[in-house]
Short mmCIF file of N, CA, C and O in Angstrom, two decimals:
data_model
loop_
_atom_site.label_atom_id
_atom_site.label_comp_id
_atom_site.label_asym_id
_atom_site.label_seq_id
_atom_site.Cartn_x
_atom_site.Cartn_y
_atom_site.Cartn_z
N UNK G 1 96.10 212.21 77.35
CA UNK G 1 95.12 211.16 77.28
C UNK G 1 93.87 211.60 78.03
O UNK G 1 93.79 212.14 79.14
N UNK G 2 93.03 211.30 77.28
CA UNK G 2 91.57 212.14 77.52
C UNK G 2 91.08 211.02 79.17
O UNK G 2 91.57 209.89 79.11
N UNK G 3 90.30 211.29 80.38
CA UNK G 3 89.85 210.42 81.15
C UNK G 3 88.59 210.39 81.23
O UNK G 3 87.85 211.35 81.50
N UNK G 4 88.13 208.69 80.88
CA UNK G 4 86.36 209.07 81.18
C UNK G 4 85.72 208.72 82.54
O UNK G 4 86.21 207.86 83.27
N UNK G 5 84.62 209.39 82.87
CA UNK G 5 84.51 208.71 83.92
C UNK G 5 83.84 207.42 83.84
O UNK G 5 83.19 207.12 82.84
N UNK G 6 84.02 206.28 85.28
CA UNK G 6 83.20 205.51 85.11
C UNK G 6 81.55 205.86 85.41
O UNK G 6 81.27 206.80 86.16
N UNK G 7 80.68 205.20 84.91
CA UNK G 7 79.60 205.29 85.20
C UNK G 7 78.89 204.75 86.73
O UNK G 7 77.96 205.26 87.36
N UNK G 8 79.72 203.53 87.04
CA UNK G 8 79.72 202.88 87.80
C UNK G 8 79.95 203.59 89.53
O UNK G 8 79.50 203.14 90.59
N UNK G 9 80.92 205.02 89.25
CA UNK G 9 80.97 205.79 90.18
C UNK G 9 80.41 206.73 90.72
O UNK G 9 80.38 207.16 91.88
N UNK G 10 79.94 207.06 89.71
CA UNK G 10 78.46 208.18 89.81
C UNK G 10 77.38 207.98 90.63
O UNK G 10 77.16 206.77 90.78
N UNK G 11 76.75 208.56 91.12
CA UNK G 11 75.36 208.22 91.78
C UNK G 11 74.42 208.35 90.93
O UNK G 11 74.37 209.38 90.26
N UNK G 12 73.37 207.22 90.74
CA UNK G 12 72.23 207.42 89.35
C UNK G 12 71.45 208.05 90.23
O UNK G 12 71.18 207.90 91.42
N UNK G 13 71.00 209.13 88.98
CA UNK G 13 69.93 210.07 89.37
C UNK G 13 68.76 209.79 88.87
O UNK G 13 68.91 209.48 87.69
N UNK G 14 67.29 209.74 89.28
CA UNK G 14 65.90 209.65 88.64
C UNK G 14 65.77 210.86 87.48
O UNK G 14 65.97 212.08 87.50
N UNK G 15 65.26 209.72 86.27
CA UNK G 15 64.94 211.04 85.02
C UNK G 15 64.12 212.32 85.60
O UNK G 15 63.19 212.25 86.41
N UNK G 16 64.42 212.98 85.27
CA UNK G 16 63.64 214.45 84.87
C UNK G 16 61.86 213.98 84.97
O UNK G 16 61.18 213.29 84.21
N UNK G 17 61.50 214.74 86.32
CA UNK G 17 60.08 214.17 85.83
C UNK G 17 59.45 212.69 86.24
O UNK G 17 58.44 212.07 85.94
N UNK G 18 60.69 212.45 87.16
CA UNK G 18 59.85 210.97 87.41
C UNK G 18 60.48 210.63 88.70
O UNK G 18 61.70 210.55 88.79
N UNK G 19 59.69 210.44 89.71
CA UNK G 19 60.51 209.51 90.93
C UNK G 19 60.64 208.25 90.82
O UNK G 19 59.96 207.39 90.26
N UNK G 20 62.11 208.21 91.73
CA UNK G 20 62.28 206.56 91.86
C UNK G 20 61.34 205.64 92.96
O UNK G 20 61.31 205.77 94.18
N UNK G 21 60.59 204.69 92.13
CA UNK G 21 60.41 203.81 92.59
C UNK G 21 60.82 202.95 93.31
O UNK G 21 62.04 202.80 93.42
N UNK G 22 60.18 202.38 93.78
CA UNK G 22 60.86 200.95 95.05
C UNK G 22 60.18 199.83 94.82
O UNK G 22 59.16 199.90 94.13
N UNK G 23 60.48 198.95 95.18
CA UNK G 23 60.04 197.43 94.49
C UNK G 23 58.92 197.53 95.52
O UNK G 23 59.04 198.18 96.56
N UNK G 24 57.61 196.73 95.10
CA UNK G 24 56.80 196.55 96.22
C UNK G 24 56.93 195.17 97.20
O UNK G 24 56.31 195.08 98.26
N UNK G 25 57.52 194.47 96.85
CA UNK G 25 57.92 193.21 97.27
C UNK G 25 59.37 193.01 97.58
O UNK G 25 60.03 194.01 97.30
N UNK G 26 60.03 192.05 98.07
CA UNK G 26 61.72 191.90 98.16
C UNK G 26 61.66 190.84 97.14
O UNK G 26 60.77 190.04 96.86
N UNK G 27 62.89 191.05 96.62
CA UNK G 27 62.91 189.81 95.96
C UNK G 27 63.52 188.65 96.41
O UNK G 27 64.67 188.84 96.81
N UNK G 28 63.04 187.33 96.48
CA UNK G 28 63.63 186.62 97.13
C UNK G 28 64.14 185.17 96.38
O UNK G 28 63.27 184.66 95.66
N UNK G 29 65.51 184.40 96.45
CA UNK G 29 66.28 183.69 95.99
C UNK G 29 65.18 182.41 96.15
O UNK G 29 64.47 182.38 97.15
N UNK G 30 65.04 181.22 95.01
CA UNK G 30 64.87 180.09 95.39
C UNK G 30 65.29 179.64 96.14
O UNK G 30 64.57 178.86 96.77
N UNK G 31 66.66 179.83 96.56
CA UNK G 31 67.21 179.04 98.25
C UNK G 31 66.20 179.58 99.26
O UNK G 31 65.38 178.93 99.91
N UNK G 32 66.40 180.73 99.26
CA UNK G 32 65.62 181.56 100.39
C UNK G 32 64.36 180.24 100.71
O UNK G 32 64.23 179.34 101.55
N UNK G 33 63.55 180.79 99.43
CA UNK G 33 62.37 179.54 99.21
C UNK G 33 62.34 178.19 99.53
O UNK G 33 61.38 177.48 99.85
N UNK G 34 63.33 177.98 99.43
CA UNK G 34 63.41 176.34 99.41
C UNK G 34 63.98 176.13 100.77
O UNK G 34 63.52 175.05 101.15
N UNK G 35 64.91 176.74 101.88
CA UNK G 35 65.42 176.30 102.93
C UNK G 35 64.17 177.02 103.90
O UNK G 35 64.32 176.88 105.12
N UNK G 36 62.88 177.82 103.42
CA UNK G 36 61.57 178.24 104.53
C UNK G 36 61.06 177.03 104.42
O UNK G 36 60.64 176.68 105.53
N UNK G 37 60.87 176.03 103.42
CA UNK G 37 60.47 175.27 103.98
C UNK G 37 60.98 174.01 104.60
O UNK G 37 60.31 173.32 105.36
N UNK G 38 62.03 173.78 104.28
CA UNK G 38 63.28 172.75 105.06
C UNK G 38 62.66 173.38 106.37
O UNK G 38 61.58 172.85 106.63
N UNK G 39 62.89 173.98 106.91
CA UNK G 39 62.96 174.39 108.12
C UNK G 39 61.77 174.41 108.75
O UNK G 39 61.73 174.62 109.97
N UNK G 40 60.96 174.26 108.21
CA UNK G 40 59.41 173.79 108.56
C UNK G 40 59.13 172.13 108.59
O UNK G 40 58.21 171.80 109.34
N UNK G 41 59.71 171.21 107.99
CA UNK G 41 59.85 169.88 108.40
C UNK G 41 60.27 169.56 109.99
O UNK G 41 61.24 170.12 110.49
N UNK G 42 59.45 168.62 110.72
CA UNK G 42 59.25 168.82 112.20
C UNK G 42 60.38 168.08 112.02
O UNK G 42 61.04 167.90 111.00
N UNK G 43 60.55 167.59 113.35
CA UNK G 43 61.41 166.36 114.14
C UNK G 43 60.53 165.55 113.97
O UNK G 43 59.30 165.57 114.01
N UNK G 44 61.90 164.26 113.59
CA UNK G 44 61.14 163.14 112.91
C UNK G 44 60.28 163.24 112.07
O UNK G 44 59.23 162.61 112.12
N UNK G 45 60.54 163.91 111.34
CA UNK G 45 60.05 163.41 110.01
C UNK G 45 60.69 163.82 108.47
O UNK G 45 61.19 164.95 108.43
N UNK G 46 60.72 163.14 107.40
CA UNK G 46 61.01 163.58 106.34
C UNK G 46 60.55 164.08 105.36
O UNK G 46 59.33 164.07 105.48
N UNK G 47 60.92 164.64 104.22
CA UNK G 47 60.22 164.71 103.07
C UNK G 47 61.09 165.01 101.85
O UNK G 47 62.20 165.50 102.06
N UNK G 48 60.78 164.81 100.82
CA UNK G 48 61.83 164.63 99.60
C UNK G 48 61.82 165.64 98.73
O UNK G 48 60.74 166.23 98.76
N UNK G 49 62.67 166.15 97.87
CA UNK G 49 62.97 166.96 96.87
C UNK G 49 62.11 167.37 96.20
O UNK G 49 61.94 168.57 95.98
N UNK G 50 61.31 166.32 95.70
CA UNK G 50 60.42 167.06 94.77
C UNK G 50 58.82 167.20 95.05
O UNK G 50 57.99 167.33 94.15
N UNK G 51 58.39 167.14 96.95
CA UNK G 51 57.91 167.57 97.58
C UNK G 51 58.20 169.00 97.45
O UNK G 51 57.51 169.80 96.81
N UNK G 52 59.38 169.30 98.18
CA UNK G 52 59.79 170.71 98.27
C UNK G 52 59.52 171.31 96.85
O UNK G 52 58.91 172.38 96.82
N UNK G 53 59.79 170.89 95.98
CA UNK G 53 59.92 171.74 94.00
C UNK G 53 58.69 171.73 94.33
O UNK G 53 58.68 172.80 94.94
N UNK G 54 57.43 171.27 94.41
CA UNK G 54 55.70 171.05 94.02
C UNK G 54 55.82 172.17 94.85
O UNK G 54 55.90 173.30 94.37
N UNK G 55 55.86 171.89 96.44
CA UNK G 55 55.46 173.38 97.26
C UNK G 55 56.38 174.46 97.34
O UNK G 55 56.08 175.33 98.16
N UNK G 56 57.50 174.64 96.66
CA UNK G 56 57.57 176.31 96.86
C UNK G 56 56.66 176.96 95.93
O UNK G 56 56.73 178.18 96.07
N UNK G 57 56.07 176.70 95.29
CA UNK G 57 55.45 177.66 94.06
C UNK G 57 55.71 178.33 92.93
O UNK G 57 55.04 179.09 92.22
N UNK G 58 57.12 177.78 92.88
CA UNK G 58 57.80 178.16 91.99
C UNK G 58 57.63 177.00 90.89
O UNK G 58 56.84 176.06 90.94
N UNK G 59 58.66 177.36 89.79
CA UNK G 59 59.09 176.63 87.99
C UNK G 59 60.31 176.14 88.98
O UNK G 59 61.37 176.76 89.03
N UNK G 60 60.06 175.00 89.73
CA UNK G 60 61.21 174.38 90.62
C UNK G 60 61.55 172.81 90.24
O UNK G 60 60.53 172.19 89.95
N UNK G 61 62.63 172.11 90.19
CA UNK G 61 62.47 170.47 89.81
C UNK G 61 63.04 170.05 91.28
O UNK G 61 63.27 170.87 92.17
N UNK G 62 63.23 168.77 91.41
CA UNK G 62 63.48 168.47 92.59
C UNK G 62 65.27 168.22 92.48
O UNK G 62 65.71 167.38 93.26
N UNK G 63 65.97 168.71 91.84
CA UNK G 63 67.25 169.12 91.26
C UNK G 63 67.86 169.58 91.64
O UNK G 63 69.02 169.44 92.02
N UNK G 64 66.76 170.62 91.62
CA UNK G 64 67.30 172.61 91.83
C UNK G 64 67.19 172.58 93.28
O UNK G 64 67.69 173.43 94.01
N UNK G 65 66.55 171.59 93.66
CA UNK G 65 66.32 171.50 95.25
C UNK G 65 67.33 171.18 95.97
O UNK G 65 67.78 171.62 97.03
N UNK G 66 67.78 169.99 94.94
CA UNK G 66 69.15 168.61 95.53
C UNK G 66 70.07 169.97 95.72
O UNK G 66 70.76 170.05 96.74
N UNK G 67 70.08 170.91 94.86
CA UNK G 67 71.29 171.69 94.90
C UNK G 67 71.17 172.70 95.36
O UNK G 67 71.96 173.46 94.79
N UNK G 68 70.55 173.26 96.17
CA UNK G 68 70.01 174.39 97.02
C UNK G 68 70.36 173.83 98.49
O UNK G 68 70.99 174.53 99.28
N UNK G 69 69.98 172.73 98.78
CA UNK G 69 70.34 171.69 99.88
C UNK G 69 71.76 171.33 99.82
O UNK G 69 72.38 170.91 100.80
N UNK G 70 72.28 171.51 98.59
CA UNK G 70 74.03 170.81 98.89
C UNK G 70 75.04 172.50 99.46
O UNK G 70 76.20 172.55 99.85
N UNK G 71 73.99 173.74 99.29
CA UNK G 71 74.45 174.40 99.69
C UNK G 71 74.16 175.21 101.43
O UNK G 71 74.49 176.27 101.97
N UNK G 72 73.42 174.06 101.78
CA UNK G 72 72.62 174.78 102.84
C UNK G 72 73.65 174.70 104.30
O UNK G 72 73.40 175.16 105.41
N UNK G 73 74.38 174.24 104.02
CA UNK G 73 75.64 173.89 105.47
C UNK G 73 76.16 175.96 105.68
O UNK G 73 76.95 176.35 106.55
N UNK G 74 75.74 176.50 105.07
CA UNK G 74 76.16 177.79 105.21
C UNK G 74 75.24 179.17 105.66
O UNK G 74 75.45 180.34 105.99
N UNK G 75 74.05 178.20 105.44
CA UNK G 75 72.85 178.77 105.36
C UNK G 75 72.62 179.11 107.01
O UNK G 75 72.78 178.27 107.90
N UNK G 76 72.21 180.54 107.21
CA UNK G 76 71.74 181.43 108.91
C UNK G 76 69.92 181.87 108.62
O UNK G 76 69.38 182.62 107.81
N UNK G 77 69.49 181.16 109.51
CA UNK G 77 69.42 179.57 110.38
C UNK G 77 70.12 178.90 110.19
O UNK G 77 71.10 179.47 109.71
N UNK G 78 70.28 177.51 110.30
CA UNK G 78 70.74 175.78 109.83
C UNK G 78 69.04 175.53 109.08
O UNK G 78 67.82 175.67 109.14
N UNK G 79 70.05 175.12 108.49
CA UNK G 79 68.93 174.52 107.20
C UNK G 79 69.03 172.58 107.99
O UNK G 79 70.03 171.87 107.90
N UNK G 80 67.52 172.09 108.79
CA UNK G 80 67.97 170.40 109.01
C UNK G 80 67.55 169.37 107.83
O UNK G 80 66.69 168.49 107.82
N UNK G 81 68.51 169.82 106.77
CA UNK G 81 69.28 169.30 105.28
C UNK G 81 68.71 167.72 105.40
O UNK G 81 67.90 167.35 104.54
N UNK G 82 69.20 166.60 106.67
CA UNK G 82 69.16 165.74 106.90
C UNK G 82 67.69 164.71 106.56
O UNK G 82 67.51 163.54 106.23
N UNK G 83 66.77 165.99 106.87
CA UNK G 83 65.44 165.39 106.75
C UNK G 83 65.03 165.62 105.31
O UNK G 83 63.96 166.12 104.96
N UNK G 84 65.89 165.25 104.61
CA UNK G 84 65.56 165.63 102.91
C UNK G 84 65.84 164.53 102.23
O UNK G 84 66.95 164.79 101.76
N UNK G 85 65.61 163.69 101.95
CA UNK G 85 65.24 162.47 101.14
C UNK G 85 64.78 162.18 99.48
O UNK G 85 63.88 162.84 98.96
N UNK G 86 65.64 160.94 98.61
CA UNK G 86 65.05 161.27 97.69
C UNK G 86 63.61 160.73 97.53
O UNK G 86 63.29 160.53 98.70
N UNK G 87 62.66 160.41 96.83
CA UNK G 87 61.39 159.81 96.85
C UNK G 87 61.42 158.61 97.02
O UNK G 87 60.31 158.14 97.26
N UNK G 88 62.17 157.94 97.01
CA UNK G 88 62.12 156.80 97.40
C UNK G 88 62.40 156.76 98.63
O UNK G 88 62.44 155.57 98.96
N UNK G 89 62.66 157.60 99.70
CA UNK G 89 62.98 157.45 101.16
C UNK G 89 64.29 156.92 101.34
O UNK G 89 64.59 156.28 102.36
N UNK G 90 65.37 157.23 100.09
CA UNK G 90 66.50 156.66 100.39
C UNK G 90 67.31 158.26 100.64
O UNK G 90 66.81 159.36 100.43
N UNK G 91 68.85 157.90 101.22
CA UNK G 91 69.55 159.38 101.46
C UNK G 91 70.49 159.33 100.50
O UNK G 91 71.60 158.81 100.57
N UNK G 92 70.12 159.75 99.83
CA UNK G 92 70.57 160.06 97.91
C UNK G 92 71.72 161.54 98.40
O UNK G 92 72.63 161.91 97.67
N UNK G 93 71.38 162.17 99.73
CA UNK G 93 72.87 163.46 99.86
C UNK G 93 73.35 162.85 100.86
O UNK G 93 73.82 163.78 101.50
N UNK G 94 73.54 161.99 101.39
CA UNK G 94 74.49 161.54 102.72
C UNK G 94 76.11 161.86 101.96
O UNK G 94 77.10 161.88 102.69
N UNK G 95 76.23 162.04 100.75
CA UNK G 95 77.68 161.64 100.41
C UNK G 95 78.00 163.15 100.65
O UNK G 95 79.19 163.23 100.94
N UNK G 96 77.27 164.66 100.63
CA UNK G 96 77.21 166.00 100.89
C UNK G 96 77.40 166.48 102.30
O UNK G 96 77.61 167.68 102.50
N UNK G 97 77.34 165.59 103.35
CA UNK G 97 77.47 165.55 104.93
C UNK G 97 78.99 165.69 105.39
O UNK G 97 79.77 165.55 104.45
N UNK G 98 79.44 165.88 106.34
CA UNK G 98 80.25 165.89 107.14
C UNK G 98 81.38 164.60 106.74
O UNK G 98 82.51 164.44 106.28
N UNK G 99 80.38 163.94 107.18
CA UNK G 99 81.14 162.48 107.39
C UNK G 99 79.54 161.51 106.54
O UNK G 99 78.37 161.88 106.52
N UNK G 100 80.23 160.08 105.88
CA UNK G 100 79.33 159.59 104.98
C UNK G 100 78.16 159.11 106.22
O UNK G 100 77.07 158.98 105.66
N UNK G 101 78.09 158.93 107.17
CA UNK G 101 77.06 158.44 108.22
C UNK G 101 76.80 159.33 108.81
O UNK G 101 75.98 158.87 109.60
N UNK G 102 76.95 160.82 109.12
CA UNK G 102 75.84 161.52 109.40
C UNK G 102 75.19 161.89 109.43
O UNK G 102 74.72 162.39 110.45
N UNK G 103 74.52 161.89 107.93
CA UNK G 103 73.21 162.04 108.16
C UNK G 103 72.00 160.88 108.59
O UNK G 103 70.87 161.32 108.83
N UNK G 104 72.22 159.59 108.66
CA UNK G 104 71.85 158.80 109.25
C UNK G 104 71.85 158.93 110.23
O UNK G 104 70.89 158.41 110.79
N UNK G 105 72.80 159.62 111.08
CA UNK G 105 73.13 159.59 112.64
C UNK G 105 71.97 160.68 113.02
O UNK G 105 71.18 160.48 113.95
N UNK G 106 71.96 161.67 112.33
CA UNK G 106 71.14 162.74 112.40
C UNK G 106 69.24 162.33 112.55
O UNK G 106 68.43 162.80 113.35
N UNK G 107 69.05 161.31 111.45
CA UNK G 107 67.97 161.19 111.55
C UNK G 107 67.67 159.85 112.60
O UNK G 107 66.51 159.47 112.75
N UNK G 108 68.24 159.51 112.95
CA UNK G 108 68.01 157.91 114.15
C UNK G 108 68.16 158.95 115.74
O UNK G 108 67.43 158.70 116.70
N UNK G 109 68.90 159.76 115.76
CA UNK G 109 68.65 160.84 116.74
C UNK G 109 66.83 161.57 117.10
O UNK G 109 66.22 161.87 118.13
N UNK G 110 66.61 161.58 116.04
CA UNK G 110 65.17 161.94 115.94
C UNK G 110 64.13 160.87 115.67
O UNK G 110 63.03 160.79 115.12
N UNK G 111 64.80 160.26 116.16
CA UNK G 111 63.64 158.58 116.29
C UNK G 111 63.44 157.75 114.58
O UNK G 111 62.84 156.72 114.27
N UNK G 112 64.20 158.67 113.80
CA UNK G 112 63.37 157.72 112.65
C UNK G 112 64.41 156.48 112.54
O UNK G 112 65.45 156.52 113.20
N UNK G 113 64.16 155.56 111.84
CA UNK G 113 64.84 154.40 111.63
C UNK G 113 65.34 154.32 109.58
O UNK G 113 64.69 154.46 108.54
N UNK G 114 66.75 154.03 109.92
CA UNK G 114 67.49 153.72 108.94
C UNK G 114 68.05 152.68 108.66
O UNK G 114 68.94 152.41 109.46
N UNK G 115 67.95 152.07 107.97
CA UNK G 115 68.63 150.41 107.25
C UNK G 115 69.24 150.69 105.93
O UNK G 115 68.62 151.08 104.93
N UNK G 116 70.41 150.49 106.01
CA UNK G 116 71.21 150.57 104.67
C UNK G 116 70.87 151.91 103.21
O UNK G 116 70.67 151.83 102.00
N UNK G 117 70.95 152.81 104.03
CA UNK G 117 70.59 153.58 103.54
C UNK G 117 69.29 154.36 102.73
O UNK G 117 69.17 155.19 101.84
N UNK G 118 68.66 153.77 103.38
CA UNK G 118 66.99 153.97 103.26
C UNK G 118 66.25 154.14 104.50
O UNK G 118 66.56 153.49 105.50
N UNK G 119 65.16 155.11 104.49
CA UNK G 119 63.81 154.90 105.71
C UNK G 119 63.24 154.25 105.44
O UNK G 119 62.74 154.12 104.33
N UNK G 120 63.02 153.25 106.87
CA UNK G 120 62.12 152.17 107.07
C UNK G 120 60.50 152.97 107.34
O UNK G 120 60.37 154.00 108.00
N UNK G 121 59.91 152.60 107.01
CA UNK G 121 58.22 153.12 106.93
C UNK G 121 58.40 154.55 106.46
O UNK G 121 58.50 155.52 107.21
N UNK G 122 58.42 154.58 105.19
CA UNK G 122 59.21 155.84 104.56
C UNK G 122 57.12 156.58 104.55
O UNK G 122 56.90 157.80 104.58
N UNK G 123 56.39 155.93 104.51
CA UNK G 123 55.52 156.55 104.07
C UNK G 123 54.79 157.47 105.58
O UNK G 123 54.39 158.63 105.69
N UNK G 124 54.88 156.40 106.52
CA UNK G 124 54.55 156.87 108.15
C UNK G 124 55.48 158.29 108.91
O UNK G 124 55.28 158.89 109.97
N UNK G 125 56.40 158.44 107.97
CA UNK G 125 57.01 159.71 108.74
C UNK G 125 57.62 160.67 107.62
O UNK G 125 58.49 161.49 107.89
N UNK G 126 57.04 160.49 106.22
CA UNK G 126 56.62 161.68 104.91
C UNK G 126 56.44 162.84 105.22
O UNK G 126 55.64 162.80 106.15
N UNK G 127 56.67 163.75 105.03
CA UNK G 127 55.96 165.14 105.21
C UNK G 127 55.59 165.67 104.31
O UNK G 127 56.34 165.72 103.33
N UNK G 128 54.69 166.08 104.25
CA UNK G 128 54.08 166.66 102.77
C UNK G 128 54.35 168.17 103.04
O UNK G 128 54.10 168.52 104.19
N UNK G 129 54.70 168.89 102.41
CA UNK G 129 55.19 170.43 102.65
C UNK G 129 53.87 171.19 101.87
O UNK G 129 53.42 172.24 102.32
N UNK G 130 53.43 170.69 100.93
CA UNK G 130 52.22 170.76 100.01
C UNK G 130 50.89 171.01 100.79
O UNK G 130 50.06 171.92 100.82
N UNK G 131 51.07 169.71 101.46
CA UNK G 131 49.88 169.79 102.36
C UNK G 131 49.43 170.76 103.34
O UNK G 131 48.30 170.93 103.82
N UNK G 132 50.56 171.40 103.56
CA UNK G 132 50.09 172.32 104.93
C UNK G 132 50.23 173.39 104.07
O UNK G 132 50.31 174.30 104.89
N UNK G 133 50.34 174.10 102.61
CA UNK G 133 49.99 174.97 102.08
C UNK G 133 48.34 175.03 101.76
O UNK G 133 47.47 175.88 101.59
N UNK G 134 48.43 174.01 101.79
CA UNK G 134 46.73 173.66 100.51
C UNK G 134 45.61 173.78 101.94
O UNK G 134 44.43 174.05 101.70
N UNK G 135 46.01 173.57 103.24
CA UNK G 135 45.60 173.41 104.37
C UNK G 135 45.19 174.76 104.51
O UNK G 135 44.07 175.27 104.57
N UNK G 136 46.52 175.30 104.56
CA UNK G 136 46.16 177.34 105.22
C UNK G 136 45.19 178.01 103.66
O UNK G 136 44.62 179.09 103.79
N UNK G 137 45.11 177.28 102.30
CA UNK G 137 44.59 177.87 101.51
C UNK G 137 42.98 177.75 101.93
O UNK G 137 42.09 178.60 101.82
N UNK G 138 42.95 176.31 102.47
CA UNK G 138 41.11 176.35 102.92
C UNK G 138 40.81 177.12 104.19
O UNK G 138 39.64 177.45 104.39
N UNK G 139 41.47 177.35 104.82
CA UNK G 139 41.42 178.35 105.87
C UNK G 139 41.41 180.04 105.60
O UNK G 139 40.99 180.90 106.37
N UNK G 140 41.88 180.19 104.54
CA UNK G 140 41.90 181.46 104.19
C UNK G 140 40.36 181.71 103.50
O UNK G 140 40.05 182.82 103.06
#
């Protein structure tokens, strides 16, 4: 019985005549994207899904966000998940937490106020993630 090799074991070599290139950039995951800016939301304050989709800069929905965030408990840093809200200022992932009241616990720790599963003065402690892009763009 004839044996082939795999290809897979080989070391690829650059064609004849041409060096290998290197990417000029890294490439980087929408999570990547999406938990730089989680992590840029201060203390006390929130901001919602499809905040985050508008400012990464990406072909993002606020979806792809919900679900980038349901994976962020694994994520090095800590992703603070908690301050992620749907647009209505309600906690649309509390059921993705630990326990169903921690993330409430999480955000009343940081001064904001919660009632039945919603932020109270949802608009007074918003974060616009947008905004502080469009900010460093007039500065540039």
């Amino acid at each position: 019985m004839k044996k082939y090799l795999n290809p897979k074991d080989q070391p690829s070599l650059p064609s004849a005549g041409t060096k290998e290139k290197k990417p000029d950039t890294e490439k980087v995951s929408f999570f990547d994207t999406v938990y730089k800016i989680v992590r840029k939301i201060p203390r006390g304050r929130v901001t919602s899904y499809g905040a985050i989709a508008d400012a990464s800069g990406l072909r993002l929905t606020g979806r792809m966000v919900g679900w980038a965030m349901n994976a962020a408990g694994s994520a090095k840093p800590a992703v603070p998940a908690h301050r992620v809200v749907n647009s209505k200022g309600e906690l649309s992932g509390s059921s993705h937490f630990a326990t169903p009241t921690l993330m409430q616990e999480l955000l009343e720790q940081e001064g904001v106020i919660v009632k039945e599963d919603k932020i109270q003065n949802f608009k007074a402690v918003f974060w616009d993630p947008g905004q502080t892009r469009k900010d460093s763009k007039k500065k540039a």
